[in-house]
mmCIF file of C-alpha atoms in Angstrom:
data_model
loop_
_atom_site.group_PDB
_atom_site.id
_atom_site.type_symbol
_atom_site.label_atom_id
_atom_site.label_comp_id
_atom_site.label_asym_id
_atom_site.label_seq_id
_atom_site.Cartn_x
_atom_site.Cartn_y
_atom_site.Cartn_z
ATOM 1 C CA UNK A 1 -173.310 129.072 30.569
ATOM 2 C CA UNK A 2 -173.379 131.865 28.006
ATOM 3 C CA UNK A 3 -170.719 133.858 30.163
ATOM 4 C CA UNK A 4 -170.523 137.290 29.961
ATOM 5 C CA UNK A 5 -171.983 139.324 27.024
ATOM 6 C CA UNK A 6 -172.273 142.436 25.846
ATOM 7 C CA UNK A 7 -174.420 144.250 23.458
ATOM 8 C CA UNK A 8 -174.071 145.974 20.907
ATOM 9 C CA UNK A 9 -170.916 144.471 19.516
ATOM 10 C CA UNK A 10 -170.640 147.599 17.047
ATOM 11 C CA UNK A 11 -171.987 151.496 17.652
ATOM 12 C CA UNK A 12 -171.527 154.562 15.668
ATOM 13 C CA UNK A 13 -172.273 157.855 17.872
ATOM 14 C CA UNK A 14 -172.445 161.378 16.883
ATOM 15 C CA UNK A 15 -171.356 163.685 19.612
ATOM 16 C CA UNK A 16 -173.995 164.712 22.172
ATOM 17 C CA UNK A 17 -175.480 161.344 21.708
ATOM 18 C CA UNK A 18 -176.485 159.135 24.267
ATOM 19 C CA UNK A 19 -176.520 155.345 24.730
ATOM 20 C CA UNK A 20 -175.953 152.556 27.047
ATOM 21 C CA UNK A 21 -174.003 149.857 26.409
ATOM 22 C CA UNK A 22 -175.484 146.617 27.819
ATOM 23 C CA UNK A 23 -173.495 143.697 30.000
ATOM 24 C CA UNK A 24 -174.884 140.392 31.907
ATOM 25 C CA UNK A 25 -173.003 137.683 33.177
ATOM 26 C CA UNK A 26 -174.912 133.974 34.110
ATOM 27 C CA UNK A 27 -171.972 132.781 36.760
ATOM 28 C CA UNK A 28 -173.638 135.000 39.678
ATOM 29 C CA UNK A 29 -170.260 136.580 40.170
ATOM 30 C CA UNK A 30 -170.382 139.606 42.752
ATOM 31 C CA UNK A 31 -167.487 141.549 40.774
ATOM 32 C CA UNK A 32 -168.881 143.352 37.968
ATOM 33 C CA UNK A 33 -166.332 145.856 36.033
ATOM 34 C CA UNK A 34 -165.938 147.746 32.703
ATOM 35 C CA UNK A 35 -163.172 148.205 30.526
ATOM 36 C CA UNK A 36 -162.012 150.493 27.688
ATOM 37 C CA UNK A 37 -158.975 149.790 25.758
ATOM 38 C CA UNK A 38 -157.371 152.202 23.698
ATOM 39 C CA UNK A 39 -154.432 151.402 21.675
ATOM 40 C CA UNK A 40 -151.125 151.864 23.473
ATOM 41 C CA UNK A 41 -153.040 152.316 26.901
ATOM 42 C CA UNK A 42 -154.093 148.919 27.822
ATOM 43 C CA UNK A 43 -157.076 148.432 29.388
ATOM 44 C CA UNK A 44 -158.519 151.237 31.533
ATOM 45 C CA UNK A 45 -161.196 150.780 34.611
ATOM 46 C CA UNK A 46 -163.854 153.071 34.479
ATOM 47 C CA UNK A 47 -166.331 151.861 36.936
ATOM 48 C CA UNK A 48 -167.051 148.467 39.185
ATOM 49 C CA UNK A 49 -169.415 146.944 41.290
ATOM 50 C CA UNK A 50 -168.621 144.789 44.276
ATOM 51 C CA UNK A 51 -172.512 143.679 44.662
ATOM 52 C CA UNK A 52 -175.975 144.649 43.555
ATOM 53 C CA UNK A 53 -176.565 148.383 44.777
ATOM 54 C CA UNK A 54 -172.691 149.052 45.075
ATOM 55 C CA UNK A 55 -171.064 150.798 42.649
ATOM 56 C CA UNK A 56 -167.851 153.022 42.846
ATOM 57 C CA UNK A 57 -165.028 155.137 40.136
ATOM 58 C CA UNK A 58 -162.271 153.232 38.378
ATOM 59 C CA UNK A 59 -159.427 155.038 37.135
ATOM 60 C CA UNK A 60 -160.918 157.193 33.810
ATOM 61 C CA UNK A 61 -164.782 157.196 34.996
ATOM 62 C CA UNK A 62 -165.830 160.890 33.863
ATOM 63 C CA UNK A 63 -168.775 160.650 31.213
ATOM 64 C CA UNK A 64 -169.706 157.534 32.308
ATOM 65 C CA UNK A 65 -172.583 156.045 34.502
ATOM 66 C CA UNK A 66 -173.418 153.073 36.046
ATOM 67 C CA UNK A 67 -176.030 151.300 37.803
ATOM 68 C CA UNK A 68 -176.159 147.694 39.451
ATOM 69 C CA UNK A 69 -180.106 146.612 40.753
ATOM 70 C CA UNK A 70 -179.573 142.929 40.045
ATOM 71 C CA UNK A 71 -176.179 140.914 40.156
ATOM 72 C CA UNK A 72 -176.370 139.247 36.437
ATOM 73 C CA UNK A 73 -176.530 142.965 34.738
ATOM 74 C CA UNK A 74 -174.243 145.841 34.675
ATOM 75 C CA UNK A 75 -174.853 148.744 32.243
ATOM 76 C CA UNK A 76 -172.561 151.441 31.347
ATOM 77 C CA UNK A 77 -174.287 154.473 30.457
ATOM 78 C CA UNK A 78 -172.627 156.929 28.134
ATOM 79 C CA UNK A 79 -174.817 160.537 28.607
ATOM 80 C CA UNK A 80 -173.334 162.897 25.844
ATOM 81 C CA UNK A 81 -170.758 160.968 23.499
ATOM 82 C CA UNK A 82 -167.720 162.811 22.889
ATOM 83 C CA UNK A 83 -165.118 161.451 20.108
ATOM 84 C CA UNK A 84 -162.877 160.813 23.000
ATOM 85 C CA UNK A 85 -164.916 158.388 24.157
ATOM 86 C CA UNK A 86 -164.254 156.282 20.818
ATOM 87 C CA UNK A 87 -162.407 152.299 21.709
ATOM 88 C CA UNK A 88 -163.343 148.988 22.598
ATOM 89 C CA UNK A 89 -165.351 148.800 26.106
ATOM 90 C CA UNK A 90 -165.202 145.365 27.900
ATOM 91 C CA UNK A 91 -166.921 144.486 30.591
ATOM 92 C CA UNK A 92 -165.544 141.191 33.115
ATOM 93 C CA UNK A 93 -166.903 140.066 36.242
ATOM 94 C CA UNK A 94 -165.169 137.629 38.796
ATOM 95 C CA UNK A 95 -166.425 135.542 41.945
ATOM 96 C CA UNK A 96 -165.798 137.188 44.792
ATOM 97 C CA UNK A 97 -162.594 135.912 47.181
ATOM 98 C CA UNK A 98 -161.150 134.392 43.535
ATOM 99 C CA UNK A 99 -158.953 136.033 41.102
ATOM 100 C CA UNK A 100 -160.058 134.978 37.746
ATOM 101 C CA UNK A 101 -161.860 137.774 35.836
ATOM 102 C CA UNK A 102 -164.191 136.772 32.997
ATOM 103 C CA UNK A 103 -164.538 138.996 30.209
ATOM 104 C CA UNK A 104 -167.124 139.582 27.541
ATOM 105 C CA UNK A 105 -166.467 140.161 23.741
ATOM 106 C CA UNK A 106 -166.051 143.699 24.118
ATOM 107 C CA UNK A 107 -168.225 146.419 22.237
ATOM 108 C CA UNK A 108 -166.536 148.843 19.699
ATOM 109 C CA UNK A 109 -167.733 152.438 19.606
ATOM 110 C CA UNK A 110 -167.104 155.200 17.347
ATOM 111 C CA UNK A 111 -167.849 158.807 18.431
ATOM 112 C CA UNK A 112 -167.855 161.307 15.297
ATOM 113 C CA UNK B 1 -150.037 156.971 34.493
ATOM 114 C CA UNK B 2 -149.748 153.654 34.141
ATOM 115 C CA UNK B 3 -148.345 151.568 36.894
ATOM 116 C CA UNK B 4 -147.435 148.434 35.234
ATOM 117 C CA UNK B 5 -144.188 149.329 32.194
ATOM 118 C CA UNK B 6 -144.890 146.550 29.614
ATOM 119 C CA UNK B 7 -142.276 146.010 26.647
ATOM 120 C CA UNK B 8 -141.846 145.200 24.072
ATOM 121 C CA UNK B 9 -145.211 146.935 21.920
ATOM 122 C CA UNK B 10 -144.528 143.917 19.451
ATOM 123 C CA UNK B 11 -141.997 141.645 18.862
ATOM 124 C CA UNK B 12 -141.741 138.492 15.802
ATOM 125 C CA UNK B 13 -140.992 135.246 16.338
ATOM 126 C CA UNK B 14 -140.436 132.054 14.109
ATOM 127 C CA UNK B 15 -142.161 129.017 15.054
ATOM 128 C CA UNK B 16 -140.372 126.936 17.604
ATOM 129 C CA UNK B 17 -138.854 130.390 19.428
ATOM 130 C CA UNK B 18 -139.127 131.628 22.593
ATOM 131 C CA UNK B 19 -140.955 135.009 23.041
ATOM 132 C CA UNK B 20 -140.056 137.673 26.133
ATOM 133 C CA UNK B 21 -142.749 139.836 27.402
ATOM 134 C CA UNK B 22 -140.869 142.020 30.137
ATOM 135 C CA UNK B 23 -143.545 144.109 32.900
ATOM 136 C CA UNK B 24 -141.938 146.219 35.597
ATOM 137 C CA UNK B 25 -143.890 148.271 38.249
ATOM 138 C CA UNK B 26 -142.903 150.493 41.585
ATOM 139 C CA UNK B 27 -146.275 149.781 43.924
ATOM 140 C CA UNK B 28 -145.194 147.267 46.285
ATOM 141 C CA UNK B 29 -148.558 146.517 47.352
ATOM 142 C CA UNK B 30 -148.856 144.480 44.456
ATOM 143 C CA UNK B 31 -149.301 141.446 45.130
ATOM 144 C CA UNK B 32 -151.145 139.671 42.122
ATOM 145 C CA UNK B 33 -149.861 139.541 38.719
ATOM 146 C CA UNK B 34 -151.453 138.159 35.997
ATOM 147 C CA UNK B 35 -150.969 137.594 32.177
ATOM 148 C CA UNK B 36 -153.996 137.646 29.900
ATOM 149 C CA UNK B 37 -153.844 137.192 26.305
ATOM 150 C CA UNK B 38 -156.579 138.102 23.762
ATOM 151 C CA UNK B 39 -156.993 137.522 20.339
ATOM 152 C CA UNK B 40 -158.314 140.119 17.612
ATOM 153 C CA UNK B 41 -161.929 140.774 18.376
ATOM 154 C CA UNK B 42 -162.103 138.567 21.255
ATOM 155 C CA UNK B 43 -162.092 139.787 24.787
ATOM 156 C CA UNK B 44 -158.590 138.666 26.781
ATOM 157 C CA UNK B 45 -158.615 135.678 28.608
ATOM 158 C CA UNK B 46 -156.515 135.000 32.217
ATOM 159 C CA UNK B 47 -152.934 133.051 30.614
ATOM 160 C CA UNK B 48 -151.221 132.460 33.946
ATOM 161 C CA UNK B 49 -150.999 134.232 36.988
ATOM 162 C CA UNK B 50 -148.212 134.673 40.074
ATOM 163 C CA UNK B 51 -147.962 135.825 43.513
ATOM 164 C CA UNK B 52 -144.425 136.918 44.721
ATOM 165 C CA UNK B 53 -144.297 134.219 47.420
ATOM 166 C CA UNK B 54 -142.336 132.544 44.494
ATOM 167 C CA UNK B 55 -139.991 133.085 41.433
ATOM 168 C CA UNK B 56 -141.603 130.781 38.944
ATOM 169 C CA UNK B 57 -144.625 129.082 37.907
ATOM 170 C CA UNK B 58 -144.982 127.275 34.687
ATOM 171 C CA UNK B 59 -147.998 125.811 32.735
ATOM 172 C CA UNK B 60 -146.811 123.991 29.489
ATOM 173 C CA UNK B 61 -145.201 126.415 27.557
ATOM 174 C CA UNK B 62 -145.770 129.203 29.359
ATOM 175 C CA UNK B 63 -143.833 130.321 32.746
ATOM 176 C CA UNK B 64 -144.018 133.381 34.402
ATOM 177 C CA UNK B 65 -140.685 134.893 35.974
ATOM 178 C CA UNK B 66 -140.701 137.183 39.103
ATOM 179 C CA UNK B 67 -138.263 139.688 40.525
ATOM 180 C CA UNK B 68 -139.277 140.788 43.832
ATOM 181 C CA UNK B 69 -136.251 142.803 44.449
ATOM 182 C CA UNK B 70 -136.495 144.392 40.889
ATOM 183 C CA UNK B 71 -140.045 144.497 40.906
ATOM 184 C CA UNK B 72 -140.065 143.052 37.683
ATOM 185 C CA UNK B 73 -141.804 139.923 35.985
ATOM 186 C CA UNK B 74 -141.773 138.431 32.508
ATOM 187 C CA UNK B 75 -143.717 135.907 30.580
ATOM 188 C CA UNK B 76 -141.913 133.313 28.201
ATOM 189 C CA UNK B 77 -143.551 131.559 25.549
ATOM 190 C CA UNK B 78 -141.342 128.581 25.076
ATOM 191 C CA UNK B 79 -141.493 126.659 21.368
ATOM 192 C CA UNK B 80 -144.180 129.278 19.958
ATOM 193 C CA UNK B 81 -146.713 128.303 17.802
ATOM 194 C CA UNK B 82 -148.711 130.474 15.053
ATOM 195 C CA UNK B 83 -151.648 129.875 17.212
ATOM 196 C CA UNK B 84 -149.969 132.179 19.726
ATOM 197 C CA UNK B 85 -150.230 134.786 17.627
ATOM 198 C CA UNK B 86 -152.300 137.425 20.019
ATOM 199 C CA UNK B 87 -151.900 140.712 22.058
ATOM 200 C CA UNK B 88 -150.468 139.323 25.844
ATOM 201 C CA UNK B 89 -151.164 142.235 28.857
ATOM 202 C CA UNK B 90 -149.371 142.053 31.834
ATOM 203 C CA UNK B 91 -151.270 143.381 34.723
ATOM 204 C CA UNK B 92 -151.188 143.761 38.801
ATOM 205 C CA UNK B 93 -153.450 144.508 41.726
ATOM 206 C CA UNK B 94 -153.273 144.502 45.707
ATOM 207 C CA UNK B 95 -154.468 142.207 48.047
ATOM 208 C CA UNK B 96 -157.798 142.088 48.828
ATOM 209 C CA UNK B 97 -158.329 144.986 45.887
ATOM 210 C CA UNK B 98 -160.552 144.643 43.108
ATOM 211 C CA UNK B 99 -158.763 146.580 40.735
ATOM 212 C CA UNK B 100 -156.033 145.451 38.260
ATOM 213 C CA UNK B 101 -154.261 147.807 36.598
ATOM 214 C CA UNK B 102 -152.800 146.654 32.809
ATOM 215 C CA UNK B 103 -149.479 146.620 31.234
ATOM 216 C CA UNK B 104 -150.125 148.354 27.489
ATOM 217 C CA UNK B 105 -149.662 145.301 25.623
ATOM 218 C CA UNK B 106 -147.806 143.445 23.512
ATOM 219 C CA UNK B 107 -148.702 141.782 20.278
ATOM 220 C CA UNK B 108 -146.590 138.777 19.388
ATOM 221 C CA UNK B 109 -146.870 137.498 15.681
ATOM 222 C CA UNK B 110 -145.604 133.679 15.243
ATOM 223 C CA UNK B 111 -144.596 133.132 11.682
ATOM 224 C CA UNK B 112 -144.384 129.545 10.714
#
């Protein structure tokens, strides 16, 4: 099992860009989740998914999008990049009725 | 706001000490707390975990300590090693909820 992975592992943005970052897990976990961690905050939920179709706000989830249509991928869609949107995303996912959450190796974007 | 206090940010150890992570939090629907630790450019990874139906749990060097009462738990790191050397987040969610919401972190160096 590869796990959960993420691509890119590095992106540079200028502001107004868009992009998606990509995630896909092999463990056919329901829970699907992303991450950003900013120094001094921890980690931060910005969106989740409980099951392909069903997705629903975290805690910081303006300027992000999601989407779930199949339960191995879970893309996080960033629509006009702002510099404030610069720090590490991760993305975990976690069998449902467990509590062990799985995360991938995290992809580090800068916004200029 | 975060909802789980973490302390220290960082804290230096020689090899063979113990190292004190301290968490507090005020939600007393929490009812899951787990410690993850990650290493630079690695995505964290679940340490241990507690519920607060007890006051303990260890796993080799590593025990977790709960407060109910002061709604407050800790992790020691008992005869620390350089390979221990990481950033450790505390973190806590409610039962049956998806969501954990993270301490802020604390990077323990382990000089030899």
């Amino acid at each position: 099992n590869a796990g959960v992975t993420q691509t890119p592992k590095f992106q540079v943005l200028k502001t107004g860009q868009s992009m998606t970052l990509q995630c896909a897990q092999d463990m056919n976990h329901e829970y699907m989740s992303w991450y950003r961690q900013d120094p001094g905050m921890g980690l931060r939920l910005i969106h989740y998914s409980v099951g392909a179709g069903i997705t629903d706000q975290g805690e910081v989830p303006n300027g992000y999008n999601v989407s779930r249509s199949t339960t191995e991928d879970f893309p996080l869609r960033l629509l006009s990049a702002a510099p404030s949107q610069t720090s590490v995303y991760f993305c975990a996912s976690r069998r449902a009725r467990t509590d062990t959450q799985y995360f991938g190796p995290g992809t580090r974007l800068t916004v200029l | 706001q975060q909802q789980v206090k973490q302390s220290p940010q960082s804290l230096i150890v020689q090899k063979g000490g113990i190292s004190i992570i301290n968490c507090a939090y005020e939600n007393t629907a929490f009812d899951y707390f787990p410690w993850y630790q990650q290493f630079p450019g690695k995505g964290p990874a679940l340490l241990i975990a507690i519920r607060p139906d007890v006051s303990e749990k260890k796993e080799g060097r590593f025990t977790i300590s709960f407060n109910k009462s002061a709604k407050q738990f800790s992790l020691h790191i008992m005869d620390s090693q350089p390979g221990d050397s990481a950033t450790y987040f505390c973190a806590a969610s409610k039962k049956n909820d998806y969501k954990l919401s993270f301490g802020a972190g604390t990077t323990v160096t382990v000089r030899a």
